[in-house]
Coordinates of C-alpha atoms and ligand atoms in Angstrom, one line a residue:
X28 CA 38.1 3.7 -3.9
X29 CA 34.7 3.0 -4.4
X30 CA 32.4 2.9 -1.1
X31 CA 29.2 1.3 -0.8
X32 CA 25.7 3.3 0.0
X33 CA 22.8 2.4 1.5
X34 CA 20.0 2.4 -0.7
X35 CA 16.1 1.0 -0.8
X36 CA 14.4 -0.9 -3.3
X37 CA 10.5 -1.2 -4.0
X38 CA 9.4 -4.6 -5.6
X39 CA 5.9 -4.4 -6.5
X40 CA 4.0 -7.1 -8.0
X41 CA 2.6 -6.1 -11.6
X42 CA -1.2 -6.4 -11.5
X43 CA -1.1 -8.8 -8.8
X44 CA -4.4 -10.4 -8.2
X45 CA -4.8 -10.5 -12.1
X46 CA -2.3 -12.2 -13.1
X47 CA -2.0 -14.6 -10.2
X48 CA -5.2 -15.6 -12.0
X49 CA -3.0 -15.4 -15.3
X50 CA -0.7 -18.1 -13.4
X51 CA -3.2 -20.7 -13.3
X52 CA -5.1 -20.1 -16.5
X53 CA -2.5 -19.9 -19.2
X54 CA -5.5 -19.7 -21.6
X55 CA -6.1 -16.1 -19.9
X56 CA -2.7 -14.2 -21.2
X57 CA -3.5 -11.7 -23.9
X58 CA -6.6 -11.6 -22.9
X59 CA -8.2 -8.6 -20.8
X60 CA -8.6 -10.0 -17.4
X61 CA -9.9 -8.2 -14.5
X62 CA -10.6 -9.6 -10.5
X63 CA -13.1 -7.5 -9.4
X64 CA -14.8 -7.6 -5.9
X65 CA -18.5 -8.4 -6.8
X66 CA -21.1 -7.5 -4.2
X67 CA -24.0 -9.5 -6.4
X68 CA -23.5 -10.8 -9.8
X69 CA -22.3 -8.4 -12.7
X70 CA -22.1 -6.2 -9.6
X71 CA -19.1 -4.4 -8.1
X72 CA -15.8 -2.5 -8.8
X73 CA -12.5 -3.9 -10.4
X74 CA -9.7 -4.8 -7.8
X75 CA -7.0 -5.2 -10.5
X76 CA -6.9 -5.5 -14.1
X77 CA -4.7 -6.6 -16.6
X78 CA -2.3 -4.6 -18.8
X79 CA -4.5 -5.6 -21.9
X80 CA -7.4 -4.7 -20.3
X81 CA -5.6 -1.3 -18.9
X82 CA -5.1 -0.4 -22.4
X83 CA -8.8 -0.6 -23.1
X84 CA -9.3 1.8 -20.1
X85 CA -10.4 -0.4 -17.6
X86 CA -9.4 1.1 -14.4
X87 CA -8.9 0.0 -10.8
X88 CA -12.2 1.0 -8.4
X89 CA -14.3 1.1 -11.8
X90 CA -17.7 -0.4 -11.7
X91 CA -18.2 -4.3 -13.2
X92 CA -20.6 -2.6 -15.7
X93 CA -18.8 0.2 -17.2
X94 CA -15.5 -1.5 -16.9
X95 CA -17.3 -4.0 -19.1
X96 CA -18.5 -1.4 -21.4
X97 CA -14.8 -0.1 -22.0
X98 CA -13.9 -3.8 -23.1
X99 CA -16.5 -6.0 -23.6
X100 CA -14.5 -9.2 -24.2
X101 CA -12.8 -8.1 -20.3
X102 CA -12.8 -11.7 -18.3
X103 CA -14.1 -10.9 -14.7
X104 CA -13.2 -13.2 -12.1
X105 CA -14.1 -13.3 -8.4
X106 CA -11.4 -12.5 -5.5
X107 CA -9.8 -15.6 -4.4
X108 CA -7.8 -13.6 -1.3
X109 CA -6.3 -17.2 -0.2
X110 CA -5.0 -18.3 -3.2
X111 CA -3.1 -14.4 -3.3
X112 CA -2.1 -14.8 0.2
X113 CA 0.1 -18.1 -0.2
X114 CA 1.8 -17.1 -2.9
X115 CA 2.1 -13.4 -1.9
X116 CA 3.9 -15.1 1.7
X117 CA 5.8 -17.3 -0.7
X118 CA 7.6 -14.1 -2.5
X119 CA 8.0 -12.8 1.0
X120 CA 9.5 -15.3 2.6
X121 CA 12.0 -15.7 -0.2
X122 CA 12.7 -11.9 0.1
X123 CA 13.0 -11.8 4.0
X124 CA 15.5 -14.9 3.8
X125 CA 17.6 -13.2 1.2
X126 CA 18.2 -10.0 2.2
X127 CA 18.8 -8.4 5.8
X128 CA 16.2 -5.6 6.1
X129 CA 12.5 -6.4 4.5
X130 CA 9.9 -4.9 5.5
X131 CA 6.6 -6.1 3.8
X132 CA 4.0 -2.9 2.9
X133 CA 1.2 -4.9 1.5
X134 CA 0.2 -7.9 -0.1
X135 CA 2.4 -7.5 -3.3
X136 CA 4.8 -5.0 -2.0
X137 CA 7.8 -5.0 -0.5
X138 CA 11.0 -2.6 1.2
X139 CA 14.2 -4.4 1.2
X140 CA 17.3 -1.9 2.5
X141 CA 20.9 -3.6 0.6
X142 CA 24.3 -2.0 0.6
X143 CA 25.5 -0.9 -3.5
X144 CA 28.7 0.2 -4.5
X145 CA 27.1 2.6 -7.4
X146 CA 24.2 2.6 -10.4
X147 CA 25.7 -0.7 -12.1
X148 CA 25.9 -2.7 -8.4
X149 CA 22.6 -1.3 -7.4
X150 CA 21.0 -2.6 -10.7
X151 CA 22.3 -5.7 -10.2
X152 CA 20.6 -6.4 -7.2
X153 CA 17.5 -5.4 -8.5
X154 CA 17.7 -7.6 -11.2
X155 CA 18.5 -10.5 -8.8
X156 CA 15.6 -9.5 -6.7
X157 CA 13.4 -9.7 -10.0
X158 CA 14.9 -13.1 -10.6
X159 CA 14.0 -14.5 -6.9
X160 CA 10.7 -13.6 -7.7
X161 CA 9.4 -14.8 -10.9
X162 CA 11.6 -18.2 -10.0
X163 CA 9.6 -18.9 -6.7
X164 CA 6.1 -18.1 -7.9
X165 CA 5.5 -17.3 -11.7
X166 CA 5.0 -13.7 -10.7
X167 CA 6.7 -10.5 -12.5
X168 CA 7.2 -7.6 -10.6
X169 CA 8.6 -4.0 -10.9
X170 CA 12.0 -2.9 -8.8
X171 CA 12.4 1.0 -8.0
X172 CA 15.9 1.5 -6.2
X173 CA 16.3 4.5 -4.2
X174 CA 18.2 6.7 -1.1
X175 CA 14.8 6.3 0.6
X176 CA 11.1 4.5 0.6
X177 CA 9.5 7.7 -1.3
X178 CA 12.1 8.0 -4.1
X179 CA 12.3 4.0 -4.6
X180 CA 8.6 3.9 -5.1
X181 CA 8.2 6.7 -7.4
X182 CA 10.8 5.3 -9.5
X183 CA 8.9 1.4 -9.2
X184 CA 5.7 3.6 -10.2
X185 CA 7.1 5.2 -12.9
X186 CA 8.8 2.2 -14.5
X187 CA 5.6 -0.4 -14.5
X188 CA 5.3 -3.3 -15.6
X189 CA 8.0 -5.7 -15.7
X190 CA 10.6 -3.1 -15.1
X191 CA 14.0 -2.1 -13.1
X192 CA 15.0 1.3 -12.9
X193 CA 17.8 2.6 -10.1
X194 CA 17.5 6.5 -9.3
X195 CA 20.5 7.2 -7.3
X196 CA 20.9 10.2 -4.6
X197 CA 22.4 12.9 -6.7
X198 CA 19.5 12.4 -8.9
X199 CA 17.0 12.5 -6.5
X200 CA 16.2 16.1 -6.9
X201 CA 16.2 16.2 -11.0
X202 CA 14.1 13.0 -10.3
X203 CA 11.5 14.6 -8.5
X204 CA 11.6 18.1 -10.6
X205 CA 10.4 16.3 -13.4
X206 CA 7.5 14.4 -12.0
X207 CA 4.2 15.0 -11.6
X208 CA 3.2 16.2 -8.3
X209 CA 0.4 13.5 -8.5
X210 CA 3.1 11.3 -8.8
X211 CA 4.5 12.2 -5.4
X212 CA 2.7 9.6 -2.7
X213 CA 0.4 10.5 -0.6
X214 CA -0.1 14.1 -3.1
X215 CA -2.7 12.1 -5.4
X216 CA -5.0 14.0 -7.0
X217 CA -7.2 15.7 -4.8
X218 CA -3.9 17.1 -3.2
X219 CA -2.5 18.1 -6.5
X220 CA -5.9 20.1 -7.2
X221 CA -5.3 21.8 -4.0
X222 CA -1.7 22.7 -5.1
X223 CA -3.2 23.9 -8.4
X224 CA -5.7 26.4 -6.5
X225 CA -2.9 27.8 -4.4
X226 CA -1.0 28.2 -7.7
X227 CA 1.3 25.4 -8.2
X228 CA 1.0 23.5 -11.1
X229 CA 4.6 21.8 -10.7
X230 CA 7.1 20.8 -8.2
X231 CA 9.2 24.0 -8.8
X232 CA 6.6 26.3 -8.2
X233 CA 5.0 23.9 -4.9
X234 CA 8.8 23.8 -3.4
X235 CA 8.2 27.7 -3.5
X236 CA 5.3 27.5 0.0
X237 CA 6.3 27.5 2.6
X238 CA 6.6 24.7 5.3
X239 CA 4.2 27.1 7.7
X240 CA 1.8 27.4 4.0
X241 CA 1.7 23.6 3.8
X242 CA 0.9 22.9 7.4
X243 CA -1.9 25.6 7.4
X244 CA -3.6 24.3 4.4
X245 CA -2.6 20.1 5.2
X246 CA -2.3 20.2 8.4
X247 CA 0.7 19.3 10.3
X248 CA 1.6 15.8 9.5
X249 CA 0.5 16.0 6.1
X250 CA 2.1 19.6 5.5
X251 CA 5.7 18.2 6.7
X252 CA 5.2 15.2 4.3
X253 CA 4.8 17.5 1.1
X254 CA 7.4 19.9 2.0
X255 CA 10.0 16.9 2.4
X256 CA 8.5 14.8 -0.3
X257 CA 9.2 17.9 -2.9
X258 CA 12.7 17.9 -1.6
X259 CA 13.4 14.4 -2.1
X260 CA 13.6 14.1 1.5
X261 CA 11.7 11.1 3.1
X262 CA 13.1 10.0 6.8
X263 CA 10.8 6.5 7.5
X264 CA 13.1 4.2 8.3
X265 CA 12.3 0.4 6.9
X266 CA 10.0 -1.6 9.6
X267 CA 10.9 -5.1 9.7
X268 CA 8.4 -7.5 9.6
X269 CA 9.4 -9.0 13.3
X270 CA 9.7 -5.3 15.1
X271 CA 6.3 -5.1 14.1
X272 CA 3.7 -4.6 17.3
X273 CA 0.8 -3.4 15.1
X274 CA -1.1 -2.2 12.3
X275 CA -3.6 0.7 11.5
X276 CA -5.5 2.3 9.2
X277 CA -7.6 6.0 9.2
X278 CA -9.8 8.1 6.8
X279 CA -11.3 10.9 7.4
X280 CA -15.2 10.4 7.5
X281 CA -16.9 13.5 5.3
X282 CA -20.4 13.4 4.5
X283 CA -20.0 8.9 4.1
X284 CA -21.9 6.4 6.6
X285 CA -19.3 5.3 9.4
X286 CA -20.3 2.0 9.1
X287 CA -19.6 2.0 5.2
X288 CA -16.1 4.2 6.2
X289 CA -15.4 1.0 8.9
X290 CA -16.7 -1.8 6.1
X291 CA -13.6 0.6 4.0
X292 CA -11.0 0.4 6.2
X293 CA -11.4 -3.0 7.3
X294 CA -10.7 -3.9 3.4
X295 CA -7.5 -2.2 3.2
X296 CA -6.1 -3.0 6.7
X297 CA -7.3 -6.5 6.1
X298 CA -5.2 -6.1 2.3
X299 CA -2.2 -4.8 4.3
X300 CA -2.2 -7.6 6.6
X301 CA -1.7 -10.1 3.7
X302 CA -2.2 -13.6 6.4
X303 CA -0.7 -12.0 9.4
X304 CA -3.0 -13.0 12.3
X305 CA -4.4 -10.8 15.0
X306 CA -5.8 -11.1 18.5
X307 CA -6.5 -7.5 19.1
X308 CA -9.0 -5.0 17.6
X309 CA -9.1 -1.8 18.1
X310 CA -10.8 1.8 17.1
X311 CA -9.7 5.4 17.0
X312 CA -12.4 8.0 16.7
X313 CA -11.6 11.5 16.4
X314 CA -14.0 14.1 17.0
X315 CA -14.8 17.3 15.6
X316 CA -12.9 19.4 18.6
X317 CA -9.4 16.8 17.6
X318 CA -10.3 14.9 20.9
X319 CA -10.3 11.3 20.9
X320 CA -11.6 8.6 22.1
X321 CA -10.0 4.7 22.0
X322 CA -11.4 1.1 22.5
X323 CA -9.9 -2.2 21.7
X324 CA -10.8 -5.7 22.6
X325 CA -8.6 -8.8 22.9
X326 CA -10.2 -11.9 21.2
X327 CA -10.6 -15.2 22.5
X328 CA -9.0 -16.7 19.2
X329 CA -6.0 -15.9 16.7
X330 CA -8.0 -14.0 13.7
X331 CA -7.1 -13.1 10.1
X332 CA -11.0 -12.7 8.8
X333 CA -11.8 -9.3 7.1
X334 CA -15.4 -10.1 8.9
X335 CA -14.2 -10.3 12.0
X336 CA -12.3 -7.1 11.6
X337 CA -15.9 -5.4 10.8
X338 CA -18.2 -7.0 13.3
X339 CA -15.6 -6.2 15.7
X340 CA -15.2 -2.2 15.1
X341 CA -18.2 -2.0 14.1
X342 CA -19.4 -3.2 17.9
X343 CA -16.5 -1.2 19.0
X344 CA -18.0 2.1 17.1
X345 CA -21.5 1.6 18.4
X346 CA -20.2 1.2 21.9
X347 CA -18.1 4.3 22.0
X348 CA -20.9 6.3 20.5
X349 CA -23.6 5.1 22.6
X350 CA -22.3 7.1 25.7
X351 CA -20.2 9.7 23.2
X352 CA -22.4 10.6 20.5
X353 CA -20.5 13.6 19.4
X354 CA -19.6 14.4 15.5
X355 CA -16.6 12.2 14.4
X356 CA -14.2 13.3 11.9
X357 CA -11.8 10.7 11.8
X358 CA -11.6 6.7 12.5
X359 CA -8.8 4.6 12.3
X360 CA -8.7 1.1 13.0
X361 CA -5.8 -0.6 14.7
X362 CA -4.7 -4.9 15.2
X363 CA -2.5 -5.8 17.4
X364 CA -1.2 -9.0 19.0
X365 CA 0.0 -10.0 15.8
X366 CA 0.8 -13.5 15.1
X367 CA 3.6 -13.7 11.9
X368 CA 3.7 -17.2 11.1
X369 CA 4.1 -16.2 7.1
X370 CA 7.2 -14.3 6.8
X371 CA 10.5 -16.3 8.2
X372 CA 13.4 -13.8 9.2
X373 CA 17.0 -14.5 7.9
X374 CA 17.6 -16.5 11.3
X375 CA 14.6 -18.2 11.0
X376 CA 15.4 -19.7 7.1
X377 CA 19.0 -20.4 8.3
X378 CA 18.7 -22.1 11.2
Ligands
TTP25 P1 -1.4 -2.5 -6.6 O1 0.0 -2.9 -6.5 O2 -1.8 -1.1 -6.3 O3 -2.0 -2.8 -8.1 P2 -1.7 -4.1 -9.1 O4 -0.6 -5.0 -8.5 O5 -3.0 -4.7 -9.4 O6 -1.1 -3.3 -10.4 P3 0.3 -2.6 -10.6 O7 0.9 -3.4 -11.8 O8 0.0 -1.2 -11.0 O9 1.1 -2.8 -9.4 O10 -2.3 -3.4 -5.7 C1 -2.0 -4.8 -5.4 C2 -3.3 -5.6 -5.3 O11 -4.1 -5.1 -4.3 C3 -4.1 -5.6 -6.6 O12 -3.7 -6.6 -7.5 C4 -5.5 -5.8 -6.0 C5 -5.5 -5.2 -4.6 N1 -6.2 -3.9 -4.6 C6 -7.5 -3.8 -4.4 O13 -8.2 -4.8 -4.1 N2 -8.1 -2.6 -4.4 C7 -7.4 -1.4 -4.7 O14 -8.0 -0.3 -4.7 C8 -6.0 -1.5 -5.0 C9 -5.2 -0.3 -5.3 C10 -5.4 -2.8 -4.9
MG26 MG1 1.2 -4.2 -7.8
MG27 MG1 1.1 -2.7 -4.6

């Protein structure tokens, strides 16, 4: 008798902002097409580019100018966040009324927890998750089906665009032999380079440190991570989109401007947010000696602005440091008193 497994799939939009663009332009497709976040015209860095264009070598983070270099018939278009918001909460809402367990990781991704029976069930429901997709908003997207968050998003990576790909448990481990430590998340390549200095080129030879070896060079958190990660191991459980009290963001602060390092984190918390609205602002600073220091401020309205989320830490930042001005070495940036109106639950849609 067959019995069913809990598994996790990944759906991540392919080149989201691009070809939402795509969507309402049909005279765009084939062309290379980049969004890019201009700070003055023929200024800025690419925010998500095309396949065509990919294969020309534009790159995500690239400046306007050399990005247009690499390809110089690339289409540039300006960010058009609410026009990505509806029908990024369009997907999601479809997704949290269909299946049980969704939780919502950014603006084109998604966790969704569903029992299989095996590969050929599991498959099925990723291609029926593909399906729900595309048929409520034009958009393709990628599926990765795994035991846990890490394996089903290294086998969505791996499998982009347009594609479905199931690794099931008892290929977990083969799975992540034959990657690319870059390809583990949150290794990257700055992490990898690190491995590569204390000798390990591949996942076989990093599975060979030692969890004490990883914490000492990572540091705690980060050390565990890796060590688990190279095992296939990853124990985050899905967080719906209702049990939800807050979100935050931190970055270590290096030699950058913490204003710049707050103008950074306010764009990707403000990205991971995708419409939900806030009330509360708050800001994490971390000091040289690991002490910290905390300072959050309710608002007198609902927000969802990514200026409001600047002018506020900012504030918050000058505030704390006016009567603290020691050396920070980390800032994170927290909202809370969330307001969800986008995503419906199961109840909601079936009520
Ligand atoms: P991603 O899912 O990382 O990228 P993508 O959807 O453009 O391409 P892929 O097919 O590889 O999934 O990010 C989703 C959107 O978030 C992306 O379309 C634009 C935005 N974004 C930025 O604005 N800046 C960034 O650095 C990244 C990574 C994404
Ligand atoms: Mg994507
Ligand atoms: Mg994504």
């Amino acid at each position: 008798m067959s019995h069913s497994r809990k598994l996790i799939a990944l759906v991540d939009m392919d080149y989201f902002f691009a070809q939402c663009e795509e969507l309402r332009k049909p005279e765009l497709k084939g062309k290379p097409v980049a969004v890019c976040m201009f700070t003055a015209p023929e200024r800025g860095a690419i925010s998500s580019a095309n396949y065509v264009a990919r294969k020309l070598g534009v790159k995500v983070g690239m400046p306007v100018s050399m990005a247009k270099k690499q390809a110089n018939e690339l289409v540039t278009l300006p960010v058009d966040m609410q026009y990505y918001s509806s029908l990024s909460s369009r997907i999601m809402n479809a997704l949290t009324a269909k299946y049980k367990k969704v939780e919502v990781a950014s603006i084109d991704e998604a966790y969704a927890e569903f029992d299989a029976q095996g590969r050929e069930d599991a498959l099925r429901i990723g291609a029926e998750i593909k399906d729900l997709v595309l048929n409520v908003s034009g958009i393709t997207c990628t599926v990765g089906i795994g035991q846990n968050k890490l394996i089903a998003k290294m086998a969505c990576d791996s499998i982009k665009p347009n594609g479905l790909r199931a690794v099931m448990p008892e290929e977990s481990a083969g799975f992540i032999e034959k990657s690319n430590l870059n390809a583990i998340p949150y290794i990257g390549s700055k992490t990898a380079e690190r491995l590569g200095i204390l000798g390990c080129k591949t996942v076989d030879d990093a599975k060979k440190l030692t969890l004490e070896q990883l914490e000492s060079e990572f540091g705690r958190k980060k050390g565990i991570f890796i060590y688990n990660a190279l095992r296939g191991v990853d124990e985050r459980a899905i967080q719906t989109n209702r049990a939800r009290k807050e979100y935050e963001k931190f970055a270590t602060l290096g030699h950058k401007d913490p204003f710049n390092l707050i103008d950074e984190l306010s764009a990707s918390l403000f990205l991971r947010l995708s419409g939900i609205k806030f009330q509360e602002i708050g800001i994490i600073i971390i000091y040289e000696d690991m002490t910290v220091r905390t300072k959050a401020r309710t608002l007198k309205f609902l927000a969802s602005g990514i200026d409001t989320l600047k002018a506020e830490s900012r504030q918050l930042f000058r505030e704390i440091q006016a009567i603290d001005g020691r050396k920070v070495r980390r800032i994170g940036l927290r909202v809370s008193k969330l307001k969800q109106t986008n995503y419906l639950s199961l109840s909601d849609y079936t009520a």
